[in-house]
Coordinates of N, CA, C and O in Angstrom, one line a residue:
M1 N -9.2 2.3 -4.0 CA -8.1 2.2 -3.1 C -6.9 3.1 -3.6 O -6.6 3.2 -4.7
D2 N -6.4 3.9 -2.6 CA -5.2 4.7 -3.0 C -4.0 3.9 -3.0 O -3.9 2.8 -2.5
R3 N -2.9 4.5 -3.6 CA -1.6 3.9 -3.7 C -0.5 4.7 -3.2 O -0.5 5.9 -3.5
V4 N 0.4 4.1 -2.4 CA 1.7 4.7 -2.1 C 2.8 3.8 -2.6 O 2.8 2.6 -2.4
A5 N 3.6 4.4 -3.5 CA 4.6 3.6 -4.1 C 6.0 4.0 -3.6 O 6.3 5.1 -3.4
L6 N 6.8 2.9 -3.5 CA 8.3 3.1 -3.2 C 9.0 2.3 -4.3 O 8.7 1.2 -4.5
R7 N 9.9 3.0 -5.0 CA 10.5 2.4 -6.1 C 12.0 2.5 -6.0 O 12.6 3.4 -5.5
G8 N 12.7 1.4 -6.3 CA 14.1 1.3 -6.4 C 14.8 1.2 -5.0 O 16.0 1.6 -4.8
L9 N 14.1 0.5 -4.0 CA 14.8 0.2 -2.8 C 15.9 -0.7 -3.1 O 15.7 -1.8 -3.6
K10 N 17.1 -0.4 -2.6 CA 18.3 -1.3 -2.9 C 18.9 -1.8 -1.6 O 19.0 -1.1 -0.6
A11 N 19.2 -3.1 -1.7 CA 19.9 -3.8 -0.5 C 20.7 -5.0 -1.1 O 20.4 -5.5 -2.1
R12 N 21.7 -5.3 -0.3 CA 22.5 -6.4 -0.6 C 22.0 -7.7 0.1 O 21.8 -7.6 1.3
G13 N 21.8 -8.7 -0.6 CA 21.3 -10.0 0.0 C 22.1 -11.2 -0.5 O 22.9 -11.0 -1.5
H14 N 21.9 -12.3 0.2 CA 22.6 -13.5 -0.2 C 21.7 -14.6 -0.6 O 21.8 -15.7 -0.2
H15 N 20.7 -14.2 -1.5 CA 19.7 -15.1 -2.0 C 20.1 -15.8 -3.3 O 20.7 -15.1 -4.1
G16 N 19.7 -17.0 -3.4 CA 19.9 -17.7 -4.7 C 20.2 -19.2 -4.4 O 20.4 -19.6 -3.3
V17 N 20.2 -20.0 -5.5 CA 20.4 -21.4 -5.3 C 21.8 -21.8 -5.5 O 22.2 -22.9 -5.1
F18 N 22.7 -20.9 -6.0 CA 24.1 -21.3 -6.2 C 25.0 -20.8 -5.1 O 24.7 -19.8 -4.5
P19 N 26.0 -21.6 -4.7 CA 26.8 -21.3 -3.6 C 27.5 -19.9 -3.7 O 27.6 -19.2 -2.7
R20 N 27.8 -19.5 -4.9 CA 28.5 -18.2 -5.1 C 27.5 -17.1 -4.7 O 27.9 -16.1 -4.1
E21 N 26.2 -17.2 -5.0 CA 25.2 -16.2 -4.7 C 25.1 -16.1 -3.2 O 25.0 -15.0 -2.6
R22 N 25.2 -17.2 -2.5 CA 25.0 -17.2 -1.1 C 26.3 -16.6 -0.4 O 26.2 -15.9 0.6
E23 N 27.4 -16.9 -1.0 CA 28.7 -16.5 -0.4 C 29.0 -15.0 -0.6 O 29.3 -14.3 0.3
E24 N 28.9 -14.6 -1.9 CA 29.2 -13.3 -2.3 C 28.1 -12.3 -2.1 O 28.4 -11.1 -1.9
G25 N 26.9 -12.7 -2.3 CA 25.8 -11.8 -2.2 C 25.7 -11.0 -3.5 O 26.5 -11.0 -4.4
Q26 N 24.6 -10.2 -3.6 CA 24.4 -9.3 -4.8 C 23.3 -8.3 -4.4 O 22.6 -8.4 -3.4
T27 N 23.2 -7.3 -5.3 CA 22.2 -6.2 -5.0 C 20.9 -6.7 -5.5 O 20.7 -7.2 -6.6
F28 N 19.8 -6.4 -4.7 CA 18.5 -6.6 -5.1 C 17.8 -5.3 -5.1 O 18.1 -4.5 -4.2
I29 N 16.8 -5.1 -6.0 CA 16.1 -3.8 -6.0 C 14.6 -4.2 -5.8 O 14.1 -5.2 -6.4
V30 N 13.9 -3.4 -5.0 CA 12.5 -3.7 -4.7 C 11.7 -2.5 -5.0 O 12.0 -1.4 -4.6
D31 N 10.5 -2.8 -5.7 CA 9.5 -1.7 -5.9 C 8.3 -2.2 -5.2 O 7.9 -3.4 -5.2
L32 N 7.6 -1.3 -4.5 CA 6.4 -1.6 -3.8 C 5.3 -0.6 -4.2 O 5.5 0.6 -4.4
V33 N 4.1 -1.1 -4.2 CA 2.9 -0.3 -4.3 C 2.0 -0.8 -3.2 O 1.5 -1.9 -3.2
L34 N 1.7 0.1 -2.3 CA 0.9 -0.2 -1.1 C -0.5 0.3 -1.4 O -0.7 1.5 -1.7
G35 N -1.5 -0.5 -1.2 CA -2.9 -0.1 -1.4 C -3.5 0.2 0.0 O -3.5 -0.6 0.9
L36 N -4.0 1.4 0.2 CA -4.6 1.8 1.4 C -5.6 3.0 1.2 O -5.6 3.6 0.1
D37 N -6.4 3.3 2.1 CA -7.3 4.5 2.1 C -6.5 5.7 2.8 O -6.3 5.7 4.0
T38 N -6.1 6.6 2.0 CA -5.4 7.8 2.5 C -6.3 8.9 3.0 O -5.8 9.9 3.5
R39 N -7.6 8.8 2.8 CA -8.5 9.9 3.1 C -8.5 10.3 4.6 O -8.4 11.5 4.9
P40 N -8.4 9.4 5.5 CA -8.4 9.8 6.9 C -7.1 10.6 7.3 O -7.2 11.6 8.0
A41 N -6.0 10.2 6.7 CA -4.7 10.9 6.9 C -4.8 12.3 6.3 O -4.4 13.3 6.9
A42 N -5.3 12.3 5.1 CA -5.4 13.6 4.4 C -6.3 14.6 5.1 O -6.0 15.8 5.2
A43 N -7.4 14.1 5.6 CA -8.4 14.9 6.2 C -7.9 15.6 7.5 O -8.2 16.8 7.8
D44 N -7.1 14.8 8.2 CA -6.5 15.3 9.5 C -5.0 15.7 9.4 O -4.4 16.1 10.4
D45 N -4.4 15.5 8.2 CA -3.0 15.8 8.0 C -2.2 15.1 9.1 O -1.3 15.7 9.7
D46 N -2.5 13.8 9.2 CA -1.9 13.0 10.3 C -1.2 11.7 9.9 O -1.9 10.8 9.3
L47 N 0.1 11.7 10.1 CA 0.9 10.6 9.7 C 0.4 9.3 10.3 O 0.5 8.2 9.7
A48 N -0.1 9.3 11.5 CA -0.5 8.1 12.2 C -1.7 7.5 11.5 O -2.0 6.3 11.8
K49 N -2.4 8.2 10.6 CA -3.6 7.6 9.9 C -3.3 7.1 8.5 O -4.1 6.8 7.7
T50 N -2.0 6.9 8.2 CA -1.5 6.4 6.9 C -0.4 5.4 7.2 O -0.1 5.1 8.4
V51 N 0.3 5.0 6.2 CA 1.4 4.2 6.4 C 2.7 5.0 6.3 O 2.8 5.9 5.5
H52 N 3.6 4.7 7.2 CA 4.9 5.5 7.3 C 5.8 4.8 6.3 O 6.4 3.8 6.7
Y53 N 5.9 5.3 5.1 CA 6.7 4.6 4.1 C 8.2 4.5 4.4 O 8.9 3.7 3.9
G54 N 8.7 5.4 5.3 CA 10.1 5.3 5.7 C 10.3 4.1 6.5 O 11.4 3.4 6.4
I55 N 9.4 3.8 7.4 CA 9.5 2.6 8.2 C 9.4 1.3 7.3 O 10.1 0.3 7.5
V56 N 8.4 1.4 6.4 CA 8.2 0.2 5.5 C 9.5 0.0 4.7 O 10.0 -1.2 4.6
A57 N 10.1 1.0 4.2 CA 11.4 0.9 3.4 C 12.5 0.2 4.3 O 13.2 -0.7 3.8
E58 N 12.6 0.7 5.5 CA 13.6 0.1 6.4 C 13.4 -1.4 6.7 O 14.3 -2.2 6.7
E59 N 12.1 -1.7 6.9 CA 11.7 -3.1 7.1 C 12.0 -4.0 5.9 O 12.5 -5.1 6.0
V60 N 11.7 -3.5 4.7 CA 11.9 -4.3 3.5 C 13.4 -4.5 3.2 O 13.8 -5.6 2.9
V61 N 14.2 -3.4 3.4 CA 15.6 -3.6 3.3 C 16.1 -4.7 4.3 O 17.0 -5.5 4.0
G62 N 15.6 -4.7 5.5 CA 15.9 -5.7 6.5 C 15.6 -7.1 6.1 O 16.4 -8.0 6.3
V63 N 14.5 -7.2 5.4 CA 14.1 -8.6 4.8 C 15.1 -9.0 3.8 O 15.6 -10.1 3.8
V64 N 15.5 -8.1 2.9 CA 16.4 -8.4 1.8 C 17.8 -8.7 2.4 O 18.5 -9.7 1.9
E65 N 18.2 -8.0 3.4 CA 19.5 -8.2 4.0 C 19.5 -9.4 5.0 O 20.6 -9.8 5.5
G66 N 18.3 -9.9 5.3 CA 18.2 -10.9 6.3 C 18.4 -12.3 5.8 O 19.2 -12.6 4.9
E67 N 17.7 -13.3 6.4 CA 17.9 -14.7 6.2 C 17.8 -15.0 4.7 O 16.8 -14.7 4.0
P68 N 18.8 -15.7 4.2 CA 18.8 -16.0 2.7 C 17.8 -17.1 2.4 O 17.4 -17.9 3.2
V69 N 17.3 -16.9 1.2 CA 16.3 -17.9 0.6 C 16.8 -18.3 -0.8 O 17.7 -17.6 -1.4
D70 N 16.4 -19.4 -1.3 CA 16.8 -19.8 -2.6 C 16.2 -19.0 -3.7 O 16.8 -18.6 -4.7
L71 N 14.9 -18.7 -3.6 CA 14.1 -18.1 -4.7 C 13.7 -16.6 -4.4 O 13.3 -16.3 -3.3
I72 N 13.7 -15.8 -5.5 CA 13.2 -14.5 -5.3 C 11.7 -14.5 -5.1 O 11.2 -13.5 -4.6
E73 N 11.0 -15.5 -5.5 CA 9.6 -15.7 -5.3 C 9.4 -15.7 -3.8 O 8.4 -15.1 -3.2
T74 N 10.2 -16.4 -3.1 CA 10.1 -16.5 -1.6 C 10.4 -15.2 -1.0 O 9.8 -14.7 0.0
L75 N 11.4 -14.5 -1.5 CA 11.8 -13.2 -1.0 C 10.6 -12.2 -1.2 O 10.3 -11.5 -0.2
A76 N 10.0 -12.2 -2.3 CA 8.9 -11.4 -2.6 C 7.7 -11.6 -1.6 O 7.1 -10.7 -1.1
E77 N 7.5 -12.9 -1.3 CA 6.4 -13.3 -0.4 C 6.7 -12.7 1.0 O 5.8 -12.2 1.7
R78 N 8.0 -12.9 1.4 CA 8.3 -12.3 2.8 C 8.2 -10.8 2.8 O 7.7 -10.3 3.8
I79 N 8.5 -10.1 1.8 CA 8.4 -8.7 1.7 C 6.9 -8.3 1.8 O 6.5 -7.4 2.5
A80 N 6.1 -9.0 1.0 CA 4.6 -8.7 1.0 C 4.0 -8.9 2.4 O 3.3 -8.1 2.9
R81 N 4.4 -10.0 3.1 CA 3.9 -10.2 4.5 C 4.3 -9.1 5.4 O 3.6 -8.7 6.3
T82 N 5.6 -8.6 5.3 CA 6.1 -7.5 6.1 C 5.2 -6.3 5.8 O 4.8 -5.6 6.8
C83 N 4.9 -6.0 4.6 CA 4.1 -4.8 4.3 C 2.7 -4.9 4.8 O 2.1 -3.9 5.3
L84 N 2.1 -6.1 4.7 CA 0.7 -6.2 5.2 C 0.6 -6.2 6.7 O -0.6 -6.2 7.2
K85 N 1.7 -6.2 7.4 CA 1.6 -6.1 8.9 C 1.2 -4.7 9.3 O 0.8 -4.5 10.5
H86 N 1.3 -3.8 8.4 CA 1.0 -2.4 8.8 C -0.6 -2.3 8.6 O -1.1 -2.6 7.6
D87 N -1.2 -1.8 9.7 CA -2.6 -1.8 9.8 C -3.4 -1.2 8.6 O -4.3 -1.8 8.1
G88 N -3.0 -0.1 8.1 CA -3.7 0.5 7.0 C -3.5 -0.1 5.6 O -4.3 0.1 4.7
V89 N -2.5 -0.9 5.5 CA -2.2 -1.5 4.2 C -3.1 -2.7 3.9 O -3.1 -3.7 4.6
Q90 N -3.9 -2.6 2.9 CA -4.9 -3.6 2.5 C -4.3 -4.5 1.4 O -4.8 -5.7 1.3
E91 N -3.4 -4.0 0.7 CA -2.9 -4.7 -0.5 C -1.5 -4.2 -0.8 O -1.2 -3.1 -0.5
V92 N -0.7 -5.1 -1.4 CA 0.6 -4.7 -1.8 C 1.0 -5.4 -3.1 O 0.7 -6.6 -3.3
E93 N 1.7 -4.7 -3.9 CA 2.3 -5.3 -5.1 C 3.8 -5.2 -4.9 O 4.3 -4.1 -4.5
V94 N 4.5 -6.3 -5.0 CA 6.0 -6.3 -4.8 C 6.7 -6.8 -6.1 O 6.3 -7.8 -6.7
V95 N 7.7 -6.0 -6.5 CA 8.5 -6.4 -7.6 C 9.9 -6.5 -7.0 O 10.5 -5.6 -6.5
V96 N 10.5 -7.7 -7.2 CA 11.9 -7.9 -6.8 C 12.7 -8.1 -8.0 O 12.4 -8.9 -8.9
H97 N 13.7 -7.2 -8.2 CA 14.6 -7.2 -9.3 C 15.9 -7.9 -8.9 O 16.4 -7.6 -7.8
K98 N 16.4 -8.7 -9.8 CA 17.7 -9.4 -9.5 C 18.6 -9.1 -10.8 O 18.7 -10.0 -11.6
P99 N 19.1 -7.9 -10.9 CA 19.8 -7.5 -12.1 C 21.2 -8.3 -12.3 O 21.7 -8.2 -13.4
D100 N 21.7 -8.9 -11.3 CA 22.9 -9.6 -11.4 C 22.7 -11.1 -11.4 O 23.6 -11.9 -11.0
A101 N 21.6 -11.6 -11.8 CA 21.2 -13.0 -11.7 C 22.3 -13.8 -12.6 O 22.8 -13.3 -13.6
P102 N 22.6 -15.0 -12.2 CA 23.6 -15.8 -12.9 C 23.0 -16.4 -14.2 O 22.7 -17.6 -14.2
I103 N 22.9 -15.6 -15.2 CA 22.4 -16.0 -16.5 C 23.5 -15.9 -17.5 O 24.3 -14.9 -17.4
T104 N 23.6 -16.9 -18.4 CA 24.8 -16.9 -19.3 C 24.6 -16.1 -20.6 O 25.5 -16.1 -21.4
V105 N 23.5 -15.5 -20.8 CA 23.3 -14.7 -22.0 C 23.0 -13.2 -21.5 O 22.7 -13.0 -20.4
P106 N 23.3 -12.3 -22.4 CA 23.0 -10.9 -22.1 C 21.6 -10.6 -21.7 O 20.7 -11.1 -22.3
F107 N 21.4 -9.8 -20.6 CA 20.0 -9.5 -20.2 C 20.1 -8.2 -19.4 O 21.2 -7.8 -18.9
D108 N 19.0 -7.6 -19.2 CA 18.9 -6.3 -18.4 C 18.5 -6.6 -16.9 O 19.0 -6.0 -16.0
D109 N 17.6 -7.5 -16.7 CA 17.0 -7.6 -15.4 C 16.2 -8.9 -15.3 O 15.7 -9.4 -16.4
V110 N 16.0 -9.4 -14.2 CA 15.1 -10.5 -13.9 C 14.2 -10.0 -12.7 O 14.7 -9.4 -11.8
T111 N 12.9 -10.1 -12.9 CA 12.0 -9.7 -11.9 C 10.9 -10.7 -11.6 O 10.6 -11.5 -12.4
V112 N 10.4 -10.7 -10.3 CA 9.3 -11.4 -9.9 C 8.3 -10.4 -9.4 O 8.7 -9.6 -8.5
T113 N 7.1 -10.5 -9.8 CA 6.0 -9.5 -9.3 C 4.9 -10.3 -8.7 O 4.4 -11.3 -9.3
I114 N 4.5 -10.0 -7.5 CA 3.4 -10.6 -6.8 C 2.5 -9.5 -6.2 O 2.9 -8.4 -5.9
T115 N 1.2 -9.9 -6.1 CA 0.2 -9.0 -5.5 C -0.4 -9.8 -4.3 O -0.9 -10.9 -4.6
R116 N -0.5 -9.2 -3.2 CA -1.1 -9.9 -2.0 C -2.0 -8.9 -1.3 O -1.8 -7.7 -1.3
S117 N -3.0 -9.5 -0.7 CA -4.0 -8.6 0.0 C -4.4 -9.3 1.3 O -4.1 -10.5 1.5
R118 N -5.1 -8.5 2.1 CA -5.6 -9.1 3.4 C -6.7 -10.1 3.2 O -7.0 -10.9 4.0
V119 N -7.4 -10.0 2.1 CA -8.5 -10.9 1.8 C -8.1 -12.3 1.5 O -7.2 -12.6 0.9

């Protein structure tokens, strides 16, 4: 299976279990790896035979900016479902970064990584 990756998609969302996270919001960063067969698109040089990653990026940002959830696990699941709606996408790896998570000790990042497929 071939891979198309989008890294560092940034959007502001209001996800989290604490009232301050819901009220103020914060930046979330999303990395995606889409699994698909790119041979038909490459053979015909035809965008319609692959995934339009610009559209996927816009849809993922819409999910992050959309309805708040408590957990980034839930957010990652919603993003994966959005990606799998595209016909050619057979599998997706989603990494949701929450670099401003409300943690009381020094840290660089918090991430949740999930892999989902049509199977």
